[in-house]
GROMACS .gro file of C-alpha atoms in nm:
model
  207
    1TYR     CA    1  -2.733   0.856  -1.036
    2PRO     CA    2  -2.708   0.669  -0.700
    3THR     CA    3  -3.076   0.744  -0.634
    4THR     CA    4  -3.198   0.605  -0.967
    5CYS     CA    5  -2.942   0.341  -1.065
    6ARG     CA    6  -3.009  -0.001  -0.915
    7GLY     CA    7  -2.674  -0.136  -1.027
    8CYS     CA    8  -2.593  -0.445  -1.231
    9PRO     CA    9  -2.667  -0.799  -1.109
   10LEU     CA   10  -2.364  -1.026  -1.079
   11PRO     CA   11  -2.401  -1.379  -1.220
   12GLN     CA   12  -2.344  -1.651  -0.963
   13GLY     CA   13  -1.991  -1.789  -0.970
   14GLU     CA   14  -1.849  -1.506  -1.179
   15LYS     CA   15  -1.528  -1.341  -1.061
   16VAL     CA   16  -1.559  -0.967  -1.013
   17THR     CA   17  -1.278  -0.718  -0.956
   18LEU     CA   18  -1.378  -0.416  -0.751
   19GLN     CA   19  -1.221  -0.076  -0.804
   20PRO     CA   20  -1.175   0.200  -0.544
   21GLY     CA   21  -1.507   0.372  -0.489
   22ASP     CA   22  -1.720   0.076  -0.601
   23ASN     CA   23  -2.018  -0.027  -0.391
   24ILE     CA   24  -2.172  -0.369  -0.358
   25SER     CA   25  -2.504  -0.468  -0.205
   26CYS     CA   26  -2.651  -0.808  -0.123
   27ARG     CA   27  -3.011  -0.921  -0.155
   28PHE     CA   28  -3.116  -1.216   0.058
   29THR     CA   29  -3.369  -1.439  -0.118
   30GLY     CA   30  -3.372  -1.724   0.135
   31SER     CA   31  -3.594  -1.773   0.433
   32PRO     CA   32  -3.540  -1.522   0.716
   33ASN     CA   33  -3.480  -1.819   0.946
   34HIS     CA   34  -3.164  -1.901   0.753
   35VAL     CA   35  -3.028  -1.549   0.738
   36ASN     CA   36  -2.817  -1.409   1.019
   37LYS     CA   37  -2.972  -1.089   1.145
   38LYS     CA   38  -2.639  -0.958   1.265
   39GLN     CA   39  -2.338  -0.975   1.039
   40PRO     CA   40  -1.981  -0.921   1.159
   41PRO     CA   41  -1.833  -0.585   1.062
   42VAL     CA   42  -1.612  -0.563   0.757
   43ALA     CA   43  -1.251  -0.558   0.864
   44LYS     CA   44  -1.041  -0.259   0.773
   45ILE     CA   45  -0.785  -0.362   0.518
   46ASN     CA   46  -0.472  -0.159   0.470
   47SER     CA   47  -0.276  -0.157   0.148
   48THR     CA   48   0.007  -0.342   0.319
   49GLU     CA   49   0.050  -0.558   0.628
   50ASP     CA   50   0.409  -0.445   0.683
   51VAL     CA   51   0.491  -0.159   0.917
   52LEU     CA   52   0.555   0.142   0.697
   53THR     CA   53   0.827   0.389   0.784
   54LEU     CA   54   0.924   0.712   0.617
   55GLU     CA   55   1.254   0.554   0.516
   56LYS     CA   56   1.073   0.268   0.341
   57CYS     CA   57   0.847   0.513   0.159
   58LEU     CA   58   1.144   0.714   0.035
   59SER     CA   59   1.322   0.398  -0.078
   60ALA     CA   60   1.015   0.290  -0.275
   61PHE     CA   61   0.970   0.637  -0.424
   62THR     CA   62   1.333   0.656  -0.539
   63LYS     CA   63   1.363   0.294  -0.651
   64ASN     CA   64   1.546   0.256  -0.981
   65GLU     CA   65   1.307   0.223  -1.275
   66ILE     CA   66   1.386   0.022  -1.588
   67LEU     CA   67   1.280   0.200  -1.907
   68ASP     CA   68   1.232  -0.095  -2.141
   69VAL     CA   69   1.146  -0.115  -2.511
   70ASP     CA   70   0.783  -0.031  -2.436
   71ASN     CA   71   0.884   0.287  -2.253
   72PRO     CA   72   1.234   0.377  -2.377
   73TRP     CA   73   1.446   0.676  -2.287
   74TYR     CA   74   1.532   0.931  -2.554
   75CYS     CA   75   1.909   0.975  -2.562
   76PRO     CA   76   2.016   1.330  -2.662
   77ALA     CA   77   2.361   1.204  -2.762
   78CYS     CA   78   2.259   0.949  -3.028
   79CYS     CA   79   1.912   1.103  -3.085
   80GLY     CA   80   1.749   0.766  -3.045
   81HIS     CA   81   1.536   0.572  -2.800
   82GLN     CA   82   1.735   0.344  -2.572
   83VAL     CA   83   1.666   0.100  -2.292
   84ALA     CA   84   1.789   0.266  -1.974
   85GLU     CA   85   1.766   0.276  -1.597
   86LYS     CA   86   1.624   0.586  -1.433
   87ARG     CA   87   1.752   0.688  -1.092
   88LEU     CA   88   1.645   0.965  -0.857
   89ARG     CA   89   1.908   1.123  -0.635
   90ILE     CA   90   1.938   1.448  -0.440
   91CYS     CA   91   2.259   1.645  -0.495
   92ARG     CA   92   2.198   1.937  -0.261
   93TRP     CA   93   1.983   1.917   0.049
   94PRO     CA   94   1.767   2.215   0.157
   95ASP     CA   95   1.756   2.365   0.503
   96THR     CA   96   1.383   2.294   0.517
   97LEU     CA   97   1.270   1.954   0.392
   98ILE     CA   98   0.896   1.913   0.318
   99VAL     CA   99   0.768   1.558   0.273
  100TYR     CA  100   0.424   1.482   0.131
  101ILE     CA  101   0.278   1.142   0.215
  102LYS     CA  102   0.056   1.012  -0.064
  103ARG     CA  103  -0.279   0.978   0.108
  104PHE     CA  104  -0.507   1.004  -0.194
  105LEU     CA  105  -0.510   0.762  -0.487
  106TYR     CA  106  -0.704   0.828  -0.804
  107HIS     CA  107  -0.823   0.554  -1.038
  108SER     CA  108  -1.019   0.664  -1.343
  109LYS     CA  109  -1.304   0.872  -1.198
  110ASN     CA  110  -1.277   0.730  -0.848
  111ALA     CA  111  -1.058   0.820  -0.554
  112VAL     CA  112  -0.969   0.649  -0.229
  113LYS     CA  113  -0.807   0.768   0.095
  114VAL     CA  114  -0.506   0.570   0.219
  115ASP     CA  115  -0.503   0.553   0.600
  116ASP     CA  116  -0.197   0.333   0.643
  117GLU     CA  117   0.013   0.422   0.945
  118VAL     CA  118   0.348   0.570   0.846
  119LEU     CA  119   0.608   0.593   1.122
  120PHE     CA  120   0.833   0.896   1.090
  121PRO     CA  121   1.132   1.009   1.299
  122MET     CA  122   1.097   1.309   1.525
  123GLU     CA  123   1.469   1.380   1.548
  124SER     CA  124   1.790   1.315   1.355
  125PHE     CA  125   1.627   1.216   1.028
  126SER     CA  126   1.916   1.144   0.791
  127PRO     CA  127   1.806   1.038   0.441
  128GLY     CA  128   2.159   0.966   0.328
  129GLN     CA  129   2.050   0.689   0.089
  130LEU     CA  130   1.925   0.958  -0.151
  131SER     CA  131   2.256   1.142  -0.179
  132GLY     CA  132   2.370   0.965  -0.496
  133THR     CA  133   2.745   0.939  -0.540
  134HIS     CA  134   2.802   1.148  -0.227
  135PRO     CA  135   2.647   0.941   0.055
  136HIS     CA  136   2.805   1.166   0.316
  137ASN     CA  137   2.672   1.485   0.157
  138PHE     CA  138   2.345   1.503   0.346
  139LYS     CA  139   2.193   1.688   0.637
  140SER     CA  140   2.031   1.572   0.956
  141TYR     CA  141   1.680   1.699   1.020
  142ASP     CA  142   1.444   1.743   1.314
  143LEU     CA  143   1.067   1.746   1.275
  144THR     CA  144   0.921   2.092   1.333
  145ALA     CA  145   0.563   2.055   1.209
  146CYS     CA  146   0.315   1.791   1.095
  147MET     CA  147  -0.012   1.849   0.913
  148SER     CA  148  -0.266   1.567   0.946
  149HIS     CA  149  -0.587   1.486   0.762
  150PHE     CA  150  -0.870   1.287   0.915
  151GLY     CA  151  -1.168   1.174   0.715
  152GLY     CA  152  -1.229   1.060   0.360
  153VAL     CA  153  -1.165   1.179   0.007
  154TYR     CA  154  -1.457   1.420  -0.019
  155SER     CA  155  -1.476   1.534   0.341
  156GLY     CA  156  -1.243   1.558   0.635
  157HIS     CA  157  -1.058   1.782   0.874
  158TYR     CA  158  -0.704   1.918   0.887
  159VAL     CA  159  -0.505   1.981   1.204
  160ALA     CA  160  -0.142   2.080   1.254
  161HIS     CA  161   0.117   2.008   1.521
  162CYS     CA  162   0.396   2.267   1.539
  163LYS     CA  163   0.707   2.282   1.754
  164HIS     CA  164   0.794   2.615   1.913
  165PRO     CA  165   1.145   2.714   1.795
  166VAL     CA  166   1.244   2.855   2.135
  167THR     CA  167   1.068   2.647   2.401
  168GLY     CA  168   1.072   2.324   2.202
  169LYS     CA  169   0.714   2.246   2.308
  170TRP     CA  170   0.459   2.105   2.066
  171HIS     CA  171   0.124   2.274   2.007
  172LEU     CA  172  -0.190   2.153   1.833
  173PHE     CA  173  -0.363   2.394   1.593
  174ASN     CA  174  -0.723   2.285   1.542
  175ASP     CA  175  -0.914   2.562   1.364
  176GLU     CA  176  -0.924   2.854   1.609
  177ASN     CA  177  -0.821   2.635   1.904
  178ILE     CA  178  -0.456   2.613   2.006
  179SER     CA  179  -0.339   2.382   2.283
  180GLU     CA  180  -0.013   2.236   2.405
  181GLN     CA  181  -0.006   1.878   2.280
  182THR     CA  182   0.265   1.652   2.148
  183LEU     CA  183   0.238   1.411   1.858
  184SER     CA  184   0.102   1.065   1.939
  185SER     CA  185   0.104   0.730   1.762
  186LYS     CA  186  -0.250   0.783   1.628
  187ASP     CA  187  -0.123   1.077   1.424
  188SER     CA  188   0.089   0.838   1.217
  189ALA     CA  189  -0.221   0.726   1.027
  190GLY     CA  190  -0.330   1.081   0.949
  191ALA     CA  191   0.006   1.247   0.883
  192TYR     CA  192  -0.009   1.415   0.543
  193VAL     CA  193   0.270   1.676   0.525
  194LEU     CA  194   0.588   1.667   0.733
  195PHE     CA  195   0.815   1.968   0.783
  196TYR     CA  196   1.176   1.894   0.874
  197GLN     CA  197   1.438   2.155   0.962
  198HIS     CA  198   1.812   2.113   0.928
  199LYS     CA  199   1.980   2.077   1.265
  200PRO     CA  200   2.205   2.382   1.309
  201SER     CA  201   2.551   2.346   1.454
  202HIS     CA  202   2.619   2.461   1.808
  203ASN     CA  203   2.799   2.774   1.688
  204THR     CA  204   2.509   2.884   1.466
  205GLU     CA  205   2.308   3.174   1.604
  206LEU     CA  206   1.929   3.165   1.586
  207VAL     CA  207   1.811   3.469   1.392
   0.00000   0.00000   0.00000
């Protein structure tokens, strides 16, 4: 349809709300002498101006949710719908923690890629705030691999950074090419999946 649909004209002065994936075009009807031939580029707008960290993302993901009268909780004890507060806590931590960063948002039939930079710790990641009633029952993790996506919703490229378990050196896996390369700050905007490994104690043997 993009080749045949000319779109819908917008009345002057009318407020329009754009959705992800929408396109807008402008037609200049004035004299060419009054139209700038070169327009400034459209600034890239992130979903937030604050610096995002992995800890902030986890706090937002596990934030308590109020289930009100419009979305009540079904209580198995009284067999009725009740207003409640939903909480998400982790009781037992795994040895390998895999974190997915939400990079793709879907609205109706449209999708958009989120390229916000998310800062994540490389060592000693301790998400103790998710341990519920046992705040000390958590593990400390080191980053061992990071998969990144660069591009848009319908096209792009995946690369992976992996840490050698013996030498401790980082390597970049880019299709069939493998090179020694550590993570950089630019990878924070493309990080998609993070792999954390529990830090073993000094008396634990590596099998």
